[in-house]
Amino acid sequence: MTVSAPKPALTRVVRGACPHDCPDTCALDVTVADGRVVKVAGAADHPPTAGVLCTKVASYPERIYHPDRLLHPLRRVGPKGPGARFERISWDAALACIAERFRQIAAADGAETIVPYSYAGNSGLLGYGSMDRRFFHRLGAAQLDRTICASAGAMGYRATIGGSVGFDADNVVDARLIILWGSNSVVSNLHFWRLAQEARRRGAHLIAIDPCRTTTAEKCDQHIALLPGTDSALALGMMHVLIRDDLLDHDYIARHTLGFDALRQRAMAYPPERVAAICGISTTEIEGLAHAYGTTRPAAIRTNYGINRTAGGGMALRTVACLPALTGAWRDAAGGVLLSTSGNYPVNSAALERPDLMPTPTPRTINMSTIGRDLLHAQPAIKALFVYNSNPVAVAPQAQEVVRGFARDDLFTVVHDLFQTDTADYADILLPATSHMEQLDIHKSYGHLHLQVNQPAIAPLGEALPNTELFRRLAREMGFSEACFADSDEDLCRQAFDWSDPRLAGQSWERLKADGHARLNLPQNQAPFAHGGFPTPSGKCEFYSQMLADLGLDPLPDFIAPREWRQSPLAAEFPLALITPPARNFLNTSFANSPRFLAQEESPAVHLNPADATARGIADDHPVRIFNRRGEFHARAVVTDRVRQGVAMATSIWWRKLSPDGRNCNEVTSQALTDMAGGATFYDCLVEVTCL
Ligand SMILES: Nc1nc2c(c(=O)[nH]1)N[C@H]1C(S)=C(S)[C@@H](COP(=O)(O)OP(=O)(O)OC[C@H]3O[C@@H](n4cnc5c(=O)[nH]c(N)nc54)[C@H](O)[C@@H]3O)O[C@H]1N2
Ligand SMILES: Nc1nc2c(c(=O)[nH]1)N[C@H]1C(S)=C(S)[C@@H](COP(=O)(O)OP(=O)(O)OC[C@H]3O[C@@H](n4cnc5c(=O)[nH]c(N)nc54)[C@H](O)[C@@H]3O)O[C@H]1N2
Ligand code: SF4
Ligand SMILES: [Mo]
């Protein structure tokens, strides 16, 4: 008898898309052997990904098969909060319980006391907002204003150039000057960094504008370490110099902009001396930056959401977005500004989300950035919360209020997640979610111009369900009989885009499904606004914005000081401006329960300038207390000149329960909102730091 060799595992490669809230939206080659994901690689044939992934997703099997994955529906059996205990129940029992409570609450208090709470933990079009939105619209639940990340900047930018559009990142390799403005590309926009480096090899000069000498800033040719929340002043100072020294493109301004005379007057109020005092930098830096910008072409500004997290966050993006129209940088394919590309996609959100299912009058809106305050004080009181794609107990500002709100005994909370997060500890019913490798989805991007399909690579683990199927089943349980609740995931993919839009010429769901990814049908190697044609009401770059005037806001760019300003009386007590940007190895709180990445980030840390540390008797590696009137958290001090004086930087976002003191940086952040679109002000936060 011959012994046959073991059969080779049945291996196949499945086309995926990274669902995380990251501008790069990589295309993935997922290798599956015997029904298990064994390898995840960046697709080599997808130009933006170019075969490269960040380390987080390159080790994705560890996340999918993490021993803590939730595999069954659970019901809480003890008190809410850290250490909460749960028992297993069936899906039928879980859905029946939720439907029963929702019916009771809707009858007694009105359906708008039920609040959905979700963000971009899953950024696929289906996972982010499709069947879930239909469900809550039909229920008549409160609407959620999704402001926690980008709403202020997006609005300021839209007021100026008309939408989430800008230069095509592919072209940036030909730029001669690249300004990375509040963007730590190496950490949070890796594939743009690859292109910027190529530009540098071809001779481009790179300037980083960031309070910290980040990994990105240290690799640039120049770094301007301004104080947080002062970007609009710096941009106005640049305008002042550009105007004073006549480094303007008068023809571009005359043809393609609105309100130049008014802007000039405004900019005249920002001479370099004044701007230097506001930003905490030298006049030489301002003059040099303006001259470099006014005399180099092509000149590209890659900005990001780091500058939209202070009181004037909307104005910050608005003011920066004015710059390329002054110098005519838009004339070059490698010039202009880019915040987000998401406005280029003809998404059919009315079909996906079905707002027409909402009752009239339309239910109230709850701002996700003030969930703590709203859980404690909104009227009528919030009676039920359904959390998915988000971990608010760890990520929402002013955590003491958030925690007190979630701890309310009379609040009915459902959480759907892959893991028992800090938020899950407050759930009455905790439901298991699939990873994107267990579900179908279709993706746009906010960093490039491609569409992608995410094919399921493996069967759902345990009894986990995707968001779509969860809300499909819950709709059935509630007796919602509209045909749209029977749409399959493939139906939803087909409905996600307006395929008749010229930007999708030649595309269809079937074709995309077969090919895996496709570039939008937009001209390549072209400057989108070389001849104007901005998607604003006037078709011009609007230095003067009637839209803002109509909202009672300043129609012109201006500097709005941080609410917790270092030059205010509050600073006598709390002199350090705390910023809490993403850690390289975490993605918000996702991956922050991974042993590999926790080991790499070591422990919660706060970075202090040697001058600030010495003044407080703090040595490197000392345990310290970071506090203000809202609360405190503990961290290890990293004493480094990478952080400018007057600023403290704590990388985020740690799970509270995985932090030594059971808290994280959002203990001290504030629920105050931005100038535009009710955004969160995470980086507008004065603190003091002392030894523990
Ligand atoms: N590795 C990793 N990647 C991520 C994320 C993550 O958590 N980890 N998160 C994702 C998400 S949700 C988002 S929104 C993006 C966030 O990424 P970005 O949009 O780039 O925003 P931030 O990381 O908040 O800030 C970027 C840089 O701005 C600096 N900064 C802070 N305040 C100011 C300021 O007032 N002015 C200026 N000029 N600079 C300032 C910070 O020090 C930081 O280096 O990244 C995404 N990508
Ligand atoms: N201090 C401070 N706070 C911040 C920030 C900061 O820079 N500093 N950044 C802010 C920003 S920019 C953002 S975007 C927010 C992000 O905050 P969140 O949107 O809450 O992001 P995550 O913390 O990654 O949580 C996403 C959760 O969704 C889960 N999830 C993933 N996929 C699915 C799915 O398909 N279905 C379901 N049901 N769940 C899924 C993940 O497991 C994870 O627990 O945080 C904000 N908070
Ligand atoms: S998190 Fe960003 S860089 Fe990493 S794989 Fe996903 S899209 Fe790519
Ligand atoms: Mo974000």
PDB file of N, CA, C and O and ligand atoms in Angstrom, residues 21-23 54 56 119 149-150 180-189 209-212 214 224 226-231 303-310 339 446 579-589 649 652-653 683, ligand 1:
ATOM      1  N   ASP A  21     -11.209  53.269   8.020  1.00  0.00           N
ATOM      2  CA  ASP A  21     -11.412  54.699   7.755  1.00  0.00           C
ATOM      3  C   ASP A  21     -10.056  55.324   7.463  1.00  0.00           C
ATOM      4  O   ASP A  21      -9.438  55.938   8.322  1.00  0.00           O
ATOM      5  N   CYS A  22      -9.612  55.144   6.256  1.00  0.00           N
ATOM      6  CA  CYS A  22      -8.274  55.555   5.849  1.00  0.00           C
ATOM      7  C   CYS A  22      -8.381  56.020   4.403  1.00  0.00           C
ATOM      8  O   CYS A  22      -9.068  55.375   3.609  1.00  0.00           O
ATOM      9  N   PRO A  23      -7.727  57.130   4.047  1.00  0.00           N
ATOM     10  CA  PRO A  23      -7.899  57.654   2.692  1.00  0.00           C
ATOM     11  C   PRO A  23      -7.396  56.705   1.598  1.00  0.00           C
ATOM     12  O   PRO A  23      -7.787  56.847   0.442  1.00  0.00           O
ATOM     13  N   CYS A  54      -0.238  48.809   4.788  1.00  0.00           N
ATOM     14  CA  CYS A  54       0.303  49.187   6.084  1.00  0.00           C
ATOM     15  C   CYS A  54       0.437  47.919   6.930  1.00  0.00           C
ATOM     16  O   CYS A  54      -0.182  46.897   6.624  1.00  0.00           O
ATOM     17  N   LYS A  56      -0.743  47.197   9.736  1.00  0.00           N
ATOM     18  CA  LYS A  56      -1.966  46.779  10.427  1.00  0.00           C
ATOM     19  C   LYS A  56      -2.735  45.750   9.606  1.00  0.00           C
ATOM     20  O   LYS A  56      -3.149  44.707  10.108  1.00  0.00           O
ATOM     21  N   TYR A 119     -20.228  55.147  12.895  1.00  0.00           N
ATOM     22  CA  TYR A 119     -19.352  55.947  12.056  1.00  0.00           C
ATOM     23  C   TYR A 119     -18.696  55.054  11.013  1.00  0.00           C
ATOM     24  O   TYR A 119     -19.399  54.215  10.423  1.00  0.00           O
ATOM     25  N   CYS A 149     -15.378  63.510  12.764  1.00  0.00           N
ATOM     26  CA  CYS A 149     -14.078  63.487  12.098  1.00  0.00           C
ATOM     27  C   CYS A 149     -13.872  64.664  11.160  1.00  0.00           C
ATOM     28  O   CYS A 149     -12.883  65.381  11.271  1.00  0.00           O
ATOM     29  N   ALA A 150     -14.766  64.846  10.217  1.00  0.00           N
ATOM     30  CA  ALA A 150     -14.436  65.625   9.028  1.00  0.00           C
ATOM     31  C   ALA A 150     -15.439  66.703   8.660  1.00  0.00           C
ATOM     32  O   ALA A 150     -15.239  67.407   7.672  1.00  0.00           O
ATOM     33  N   LEU A 180       2.753  69.419   3.032  1.00  0.00           N
ATOM     34  CA  LEU A 180       1.931  68.465   3.794  1.00  0.00           C
ATOM     35  C   LEU A 180       1.411  69.237   4.992  1.00  0.00           C
ATOM     36  O   LEU A 180       2.129  69.475   5.957  1.00  0.00           O
ATOM     37  N   TRP A 181       0.168  69.654   4.865  1.00  0.00           N
ATOM     38  CA  TRP A 181      -0.365  70.632   5.815  1.00  0.00           C
ATOM     39  C   TRP A 181      -1.290  69.933   6.813  1.00  0.00           C
ATOM     40  O   TRP A 181      -2.436  69.638   6.492  1.00  0.00           O
ATOM     41  N   GLY A 182      -0.766  69.646   7.990  1.00  0.00           N
ATOM     42  CA  GLY A 182      -1.578  68.946   8.998  1.00  0.00           C
ATOM     43  C   GLY A 182      -1.891  67.539   8.541  1.00  0.00           C
ATOM     44  O   GLY A 182      -3.011  67.058   8.702  1.00  0.00           O
ATOM     45  N   SER A 183      -0.907  66.875   7.981  1.00  0.00           N
ATOM     46  CA  SER A 183      -1.129  65.534   7.456  1.00  0.00           C
ATOM     47  C   SER A 183       0.102  64.699   7.749  1.00  0.00           C
ATOM     48  O   SER A 183       1.168  64.966   7.212  1.00  0.00           O
ATOM     49  N   ASN A 184      -0.054  63.735   8.614  1.00  0.00           N
ATOM     50  CA  ASN A 184       1.066  62.843   8.922  1.00  0.00           C
ATOM     51  C   ASN A 184       0.980  61.657   7.972  1.00  0.00           C
ATOM     52  O   ASN A 184       0.584  60.555   8.339  1.00  0.00           O
ATOM     53  N   SER A 185       1.385  61.884   6.728  1.00  0.00           N
ATOM     54  CA  SER A 185       1.131  60.902   5.670  1.00  0.00           C
ATOM     55  C   SER A 185       1.724  59.529   5.959  1.00  0.00           C
ATOM     56  O   SER A 185       1.102  58.516   5.659  1.00  0.00           O
ATOM     57  N   VAL A 186       2.917  59.494   6.520  1.00  0.00           N
ATOM     58  CA  VAL A 186       3.545  58.186   6.742  1.00  0.00           C
ATOM     59  C   VAL A 186       2.645  57.316   7.626  1.00  0.00           C
ATOM     60  O   VAL A 186       2.557  56.104   7.451  1.00  0.00           O
ATOM     61  N   VAL A 187       1.935  57.959   8.538  1.00  0.00           N
ATOM     62  CA  VAL A 187       1.083  57.223   9.472  1.00  0.00           C
ATOM     63  C   VAL A 187      -0.328  57.023   8.921  1.00  0.00           C
ATOM     64  O   VAL A 187      -0.882  55.934   8.987  1.00  0.00           O
ATOM     65  N   SER A 188      -0.912  58.079   8.367  1.00  0.00           N
ATOM     66  CA  SER A 188      -2.347  57.973   8.083  1.00  0.00           C
ATOM     67  C   SER A 188      -2.707  58.145   6.604  1.00  0.00           C
ATOM     68  O   SER A 188      -3.888  58.213   6.275  1.00  0.00           O
ATOM     69  N   ASN A 189      -1.723  58.171   5.735  1.00  0.00           N
ATOM     70  CA  ASN A 189      -2.023  58.302   4.299  1.00  0.00           C
ATOM     71  C   ASN A 189      -0.787  57.798   3.534  1.00  0.00           C
ATOM     72  O   ASN A 189      -0.242  58.450   2.663  1.00  0.00           O
ATOM     73  N   ILE A 209       3.776  71.105   7.726  1.00  0.00           N
ATOM     74  CA  ILE A 209       3.270  72.108   8.669  1.00  0.00           C
ATOM     75  C   ILE A 209       2.524  71.342   9.755  1.00  0.00           C
ATOM     76  O   ILE A 209       1.434  70.785   9.503  1.00  0.00           O
ATOM     77  N   ASP A 210       3.117  71.253  10.917  1.00  0.00           N
ATOM     78  CA  ASP A 210       2.593  70.363  11.960  1.00  0.00           C
ATOM     79  C   ASP A 210       3.223  70.785  13.288  1.00  0.00           C
ATOM     80  O   ASP A 210       4.425  71.057  13.324  1.00  0.00           O
ATOM     81  N   PRO A 211       2.458  70.817  14.378  1.00  0.00           N
ATOM     82  CA  PRO A 211       3.064  71.172  15.666  1.00  0.00           C
ATOM     83  C   PRO A 211       4.147  70.182  16.085  1.00  0.00           C
ATOM     84  O   PRO A 211       4.970  70.494  16.944  1.00  0.00           O
ATOM     85  N   CYS A 212       4.134  68.989  15.482  1.00  0.00           N
ATOM     86  CA  CYS A 212       5.108  67.962  15.866  1.00  0.00           C
ATOM     87  C   CYS A 212       6.009  67.604  14.696  1.00  0.00           C
ATOM     88  O   CYS A 212       5.569  67.583  13.551  1.00  0.00           O
ATOM     89  N   THR A 214       6.751  64.946  13.158  1.00  0.00           N
ATOM     90  CA  THR A 214       6.270  63.573  12.996  1.00  0.00           C
ATOM     91  C   THR A 214       7.255  62.808  12.119  1.00  0.00           C
ATOM     92  O   THR A 214       8.183  63.383  11.547  1.00  0.00           O
ATOM     93  N   ILE A 224       7.570  73.329   9.586  1.00  0.00           N
ATOM     94  CA  ILE A 224       7.113  74.533  10.285  1.00  0.00           C
ATOM     95  C   ILE A 224       6.214  74.083  11.430  1.00  0.00           C
ATOM     96  O   ILE A 224       5.133  73.545  11.214  1.00  0.00           O
ATOM     97  N   LEU A 226       4.003  75.062  13.877  1.00  0.00           N
ATOM     98  CA  LEU A 226       3.096  76.101  14.388  1.00  0.00           C
ATOM     99  C   LEU A 226       2.288  75.574  15.579  1.00  0.00           C
ATOM    100  O   LEU A 226       2.259  74.364  15.841  1.00  0.00           O
ATOM    101  N   LEU A 227       1.621  76.481  16.277  1.00  0.00           N
ATOM    102  CA  LEU A 227       0.743  76.065  17.371  1.00  0.00           C
ATOM    103  C   LEU A 227      -0.545  75.485  16.792  1.00  0.00           C
ATOM    104  O   LEU A 227      -1.019  75.944  15.745  1.00  0.00           O
ATOM    105  N   PRO A 228      -1.135  74.490  17.471  1.00  0.00           N
ATOM    106  CA  PRO A 228      -2.385  73.909  16.966  1.00  0.00           C
ATOM    107  C   PRO A 228      -3.468  74.987  16.803  1.00  0.00           C
ATOM    108  O   PRO A 228      -3.559  75.913  17.616  1.00  0.00           O
ATOM    109  N   GLY A 229      -4.236  74.845  15.760  1.00  0.00           N
ATOM    110  CA  GLY A 229      -5.389  75.732  15.570  1.00  0.00           C
ATOM    111  C   GLY A 229      -5.046  77.092  15.005  1.00  0.00           C
ATOM    112  O   GLY A 229      -5.879  78.003  15.052  1.00  0.00           O
ATOM    113  N   THR A 230      -3.836  77.256  14.454  1.00  0.00           N
ATOM    114  CA  THR A 230      -3.461  78.571  13.928  1.00  0.00           C
ATOM    115  C   THR A 230      -3.240  78.546  12.405  1.00  0.00           C
ATOM    116  O   THR A 230      -2.675  79.480  11.845  1.00  0.00           O
ATOM    117  N   ASP A 231      -3.701  77.507  11.758  1.00  0.00           N
ATOM    118  CA  ASP A 231      -3.431  77.354  10.315  1.00  0.00           C
ATOM    119  C   ASP A 231      -4.049  78.454   9.464  1.00  0.00           C
ATOM    120  O   ASP A 231      -3.461  78.880   8.470  1.00  0.00           O
ATOM    121  N   THR A 303      -3.573  68.546   2.290  1.00  0.00           N
ATOM    122  CA  THR A 303      -3.997  68.848   3.647  1.00  0.00           C
ATOM    123  C   THR A 303      -4.847  67.685   4.136  1.00  0.00           C
ATOM    124  O   THR A 303      -5.122  66.745   3.401  1.00  0.00           O
ATOM    125  N   ASN A 304      -5.197  67.722   5.409  1.00  0.00           N
ATOM    126  CA  ASN A 304      -5.945  66.597   5.949  1.00  0.00           C
ATOM    127  C   ASN A 304      -6.781  67.061   7.125  1.00  0.00           C
ATOM    128  O   ASN A 304      -6.844  68.252   7.407  1.00  0.00           O
ATOM    129  N   TYR A 305      -7.364  66.093   7.822  1.00  0.00           N
ATOM    130  CA  TYR A 305      -8.332  66.488   8.850  1.00  0.00           C
ATOM    131  C   TYR A 305      -7.701  66.909  10.168  1.00  0.00           C
ATOM    132  O   TYR A 305      -8.401  67.392  11.057  1.00  0.00           O
ATOM    133  N   GLY A 306      -6.383  66.750  10.295  1.00  0.00           N
ATOM    134  CA  GLY A 306      -5.705  67.188  11.518  1.00  0.00           C
ATOM    135  C   GLY A 306      -5.919  68.665  11.811  1.00  0.00           C
ATOM    136  O   GLY A 306      -5.875  69.085  12.962  1.00  0.00           O
ATOM    137  N   ILE A 307      -6.187  69.468  10.774  1.00  0.00           N
ATOM    138  CA  ILE A 307      -6.365  70.905  11.017  1.00  0.00           C
ATOM    139  C   ILE A 307      -7.831  71.292  11.189  1.00  0.00           C
ATOM    140  O   ILE A 307      -8.150  72.461  11.321  1.00  0.00           O
ATOM    141  N   ASN A 308      -8.711  70.300  11.225  1.00  0.00           N
ATOM    142  CA  ASN A 308     -10.132  70.668  11.379  1.00  0.00           C
ATOM    143  C   ASN A 308     -10.688  70.310  12.759  1.00  0.00           C
ATOM    144  O   ASN A 308     -11.887  70.294  12.979  1.00  0.00           O
ATOM    145  N   ARG A 309      -9.764  70.099  13.717  1.00  0.00           N
ATOM    146  CA  ARG A 309     -10.223  69.655  15.035  1.00  0.00           C
ATOM    147  C   ARG A 309     -10.067  70.713  16.118  1.00  0.00           C
ATOM    148  O   ARG A 309      -9.845  70.403  17.276  1.00  0.00           O
ATOM    149  N   THR A 310     -10.104  71.998  15.718  1.00  0.00           N
ATOM    150  CA  THR A 310     -10.126  73.075  16.716  1.00  0.00           C
ATOM    151  C   THR A 310     -11.312  73.988  16.377  1.00  0.00           C
ATOM    152  O   THR A 310     -11.959  73.809  15.337  1.00  0.00           O
ATOM    153  N   LEU A 339      -7.962  67.720  -0.128  1.00  0.00           N
ATOM    154  CA  LEU A 339      -8.387  67.287   1.202  1.00  0.00           C
ATOM    155  C   LEU A 339      -8.979  65.883   1.096  1.00  0.00           C
ATOM    156  O   LEU A 339      -8.611  64.983   1.835  1.00  0.00           O
ATOM    157  N   TYR A 446     -11.527  58.159  -0.229  1.00  0.00           N
ATOM    158  CA  TYR A 446     -11.374  59.614  -0.088  1.00  0.00           C
ATOM    159  C   TYR A 446      -9.937  60.068  -0.301  1.00  0.00           C
ATOM    160  O   TYR A 446      -9.594  61.210  -0.024  1.00  0.00           O
ATOM    161  N   ILE A 579      -2.709  67.763  21.807  1.00  0.00           N
ATOM    162  CA  ILE A 579      -3.279  67.136  20.604  1.00  0.00           C
ATOM    163  C   ILE A 579      -3.118  65.631  20.740  1.00  0.00           C
ATOM    164  O   ILE A 579      -2.169  65.154  21.374  1.00  0.00           O
ATOM    165  N   THR A 580      -4.057  64.896  20.166  1.00  0.00           N
ATOM    166  CA  THR A 580      -4.091  63.442  20.365  1.00  0.00           C
ATOM    167  C   THR A 580      -4.275  62.719  19.029  1.00  0.00           C
ATOM    168  O   THR A 580      -5.281  62.053  18.799  1.00  0.00           O
ATOM    169  N   PRO A 581      -3.314  62.872  18.112  1.00  0.00           N
ATOM    170  CA  PRO A 581      -3.467  62.270  16.781  1.00  0.00           C
ATOM    171  C   PRO A 581      -3.246  60.756  16.787  1.00  0.00           C
ATOM    172  O   PRO A 581      -2.751  60.198  17.768  1.00  0.00           O
ATOM    173  N   PRO A 582      -3.624  60.091  15.682  1.00  0.00           N
ATOM    174  CA  PRO A 582      -3.563  58.632  15.614  1.00  0.00           C
ATOM    175  C   PRO A 582      -2.163  58.054  15.808  1.00  0.00           C
ATOM    176  O   PRO A 582      -1.180  58.603  15.324  1.00  0.00           O
ATOM    177  N   ALA A 583      -2.132  56.920  16.494  1.00  0.00           N
ATOM    178  CA  ALA A 583      -0.915  56.125  16.572  1.00  0.00           C
ATOM    179  C   ALA A 583      -0.762  55.350  15.268  1.00  0.00           C
ATOM    180  O   ALA A 583      -1.750  54.944  14.658  1.00  0.00           O
ATOM    181  N   ARG A 584       0.473  55.125  14.876  1.00  0.00           N
ATOM    182  CA  ARG A 584       0.712  54.432  13.612  1.00  0.00           C
ATOM    183  C   ARG A 584       0.102  53.031  13.601  1.00  0.00           C
ATOM    184  O   ARG A 584      -0.422  52.573  12.587  1.00  0.00           O
ATOM    185  N   ASN A 585       0.173  52.355  14.736  1.00  0.00           N
ATOM    186  CA  ASN A 585      -0.253  50.953  14.767  1.00  0.00           C
ATOM    187  C   ASN A 585      -1.708  50.740  15.153  1.00  0.00           C
ATOM    188  O   ASN A 585      -2.156  49.607  15.249  1.00  0.00           O
ATOM    189  N   PHE A 586      -2.413  51.815  15.424  1.00  0.00           N
ATOM    190  CA  PHE A 586      -3.855  51.701  15.691  1.00  0.00           C
ATOM    191  C   PHE A 586      -4.593  52.402  14.573  1.00  0.00           C
ATOM    192  O   PHE A 586      -4.034  53.257  13.897  1.00  0.00           O
ATOM    193  N   LEU A 587      -5.862  52.063  14.409  1.00  0.00           N
ATOM    194  CA  LEU A 587      -6.693  52.859  13.513  1.00  0.00           C
ATOM    195  C   LEU A 587      -7.892  53.302  14.331  1.00  0.00           C
ATOM    196  O   LEU A 587      -8.806  52.528  14.530  1.00  0.00           O
ATOM    197  N   ASN A 588      -7.805  54.497  14.877  1.00  0.00           N
ATOM    198  CA  ASN A 588      -8.698  54.926  15.938  1.00  0.00           C
ATOM    199  C   ASN A 588      -8.589  53.863  17.035  1.00  0.00           C
ATOM    200  O   ASN A 588      -7.480  53.576  17.443  1.00  0.00           O
ATOM    201  N   THR A 589      -9.696  53.224  17.478  1.00  0.00           N
ATOM    202  CA  THR A 589      -9.475  52.169  18.483  1.00  0.00           C
ATOM    203  C   THR A 589      -9.371  50.789  17.855  1.00  0.00           C
ATOM    204  O   THR A 589      -9.162  49.810  18.568  1.00  0.00           O
ATOM    205  N   MET A 649       1.575  66.048  23.174  1.00  0.00           N
ATOM    206  CA  MET A 649       1.016  65.175  22.144  1.00  0.00           C
ATOM    207  C   MET A 649       0.893  63.765  22.690  1.00  0.00           C
ATOM    208  O   MET A 649       1.873  63.171  23.139  1.00  0.00           O
ATOM    209  N   SER A 652      -3.105  58.369  19.939  1.00  0.00           N
ATOM    210  CA  SER A 652      -4.390  57.781  20.313  1.00  0.00           C
ATOM    211  C   SER A 652      -4.767  56.665  19.338  1.00  0.00           C
ATOM    212  O   SER A 652      -4.087  56.489  18.352  1.00  0.00           O
ATOM    213  N   ILE A 653      -5.818  55.890  19.529  1.00  0.00           N
ATOM    214  CA  ILE A 653      -6.761  56.024  20.629  1.00  0.00           C
ATOM    215  C   ILE A 653      -6.741  54.700  21.394  1.00  0.00           C
ATOM    216  O   ILE A 653      -7.101  53.666  20.832  1.00  0.00           O
ATOM    217  N   TYR A 683      -8.585  68.632  19.199  1.00  0.00           N
ATOM    218  CA  TYR A 683      -7.250  69.222  19.359  1.00  0.00           C
ATOM    219  C   TYR A 683      -7.322  70.655  19.890  1.00  0.00           C
ATOM    220  O   TYR A 683      -6.405  71.443  19.713  1.00  0.00           O
TER     221      TYR A 683
HETATM  222  N1  LIG B   1      -2.329  54.661  11.277  1.00  0.00           N
HETATM  223  C1  LIG B   1      -3.495  55.305  11.314  1.00  0.00           C
HETATM  224  N2  LIG B   1      -4.007  55.834  10.172  1.00  0.00           N
HETATM  225  C2  LIG B   1      -5.182  56.482  10.212  1.00  0.00           C
HETATM  226  C3  LIG B   1      -5.927  56.625  11.398  1.00  0.00           C
HETATM  227  C4  LIG B   1      -5.378  56.052  12.578  1.00  0.00           C
HETATM  228  O1  LIG B   1      -5.975  56.117  13.672  1.00  0.00           O
HETATM  229  N3  LIG B   1      -4.175  55.408  12.494  1.00  0.00           N
HETATM  230  N4  LIG B   1      -7.119  57.281  11.411  1.00  0.00           N
HETATM  231  C5  LIG B   1      -7.794  57.517  10.144  1.00  0.00           C
HETATM  232  C6  LIG B   1      -8.767  58.594  10.293  1.00  0.00           C
HETATM  233  S1  LIG B   1     -10.289  58.240  10.919  1.00  0.00           S
HETATM  234  C7  LIG B   1      -8.497  59.853   9.953  1.00  0.00           C
HETATM  235  S2  LIG B   1      -9.670  61.058  10.103  1.00  0.00           S
HETATM  236  C8  LIG B   1      -7.197  60.210   9.412  1.00  0.00           C
HETATM  237  C9  LIG B   1      -6.535  61.222  10.312  1.00  0.00           C
HETATM  238  O2  LIG B   1      -5.349  61.632   9.727  1.00  0.00           O
HETATM  239  P1  LIG B   1      -5.149  63.150   9.360  1.00  0.00           P
HETATM  240  O3  LIG B   1      -6.283  63.625   8.579  1.00  0.00           O
HETATM  241  O4  LIG B   1      -3.806  63.252   8.785  1.00  0.00           O
HETATM  242  O5  LIG B   1      -5.312  63.887  10.758  1.00  0.00           O
HETATM  243  P2  LIG B   1      -4.605  63.723  12.150  1.00  0.00           P
HETATM  244  O6  LIG B   1      -3.843  62.456  12.188  1.00  0.00           O
HETATM  245  O7  LIG B   1      -5.623  64.015  13.140  1.00  0.00           O
HETATM  246  O8  LIG B   1      -3.543  64.871  12.145  1.00  0.00           O
HETATM  247  C10 LIG B   1      -2.505  64.905  11.190  1.00  0.00           C
HETATM  248  C11 LIG B   1      -1.363  65.701  11.705  1.00  0.00           C
HETATM  249  O9  LIG B   1      -1.821  67.001  12.017  1.00  0.00           O
HETATM  250  C12 LIG B   1      -1.121  67.455  13.144  1.00  0.00           C
HETATM  251  N5  LIG B   1      -1.912  68.516  13.761  1.00  0.00           N
HETATM  252  C13 LIG B   1      -2.674  68.489  14.866  1.00  0.00           C
HETATM  253  N6  LIG B   1      -3.247  69.680  15.063  1.00  0.00           N
HETATM  254  C14 LIG B   1      -2.816  70.486  14.077  1.00  0.00           C
HETATM  255  C15 LIG B   1      -3.059  71.851  13.722  1.00  0.00           C
HETATM  256  O10 LIG B   1      -3.814  72.559  14.361  1.00  0.00           O
HETATM  257  N7  LIG B   1      -2.440  72.324  12.614  1.00  0.00           N
HETATM  258  C16 LIG B   1      -1.599  71.560  11.859  1.00  0.00           C
HETATM  259  N8  LIG B   1      -1.034  72.108  10.787  1.00  0.00           N
HETATM  260  N9  LIG B   1      -1.349  70.281  12.167  1.00  0.00           N
HETATM  261  C17 LIG B   1      -1.972  69.751  13.245  1.00  0.00           C
HETATM  262  C18 LIG B   1      -0.924  66.253  13.999  1.00  0.00           C
HETATM  263  O11 LIG B   1       0.228  66.412  14.821  1.00  0.00           O
HETATM  264  C19 LIG B   1      -0.744  65.137  12.975  1.00  0.00           C
HETATM  265  O12 LIG B   1       0.615  64.850  12.734  1.00  0.00           O
HETATM  266  O13 LIG B   1      -6.283  59.128   9.385  1.00  0.00           O
HETATM  267  C20 LIG B   1      -6.807  57.869   9.056  1.00  0.00           C
HETATM  268  N10 LIG B   1      -5.691  56.990   9.047  1.00  0.00           N
END
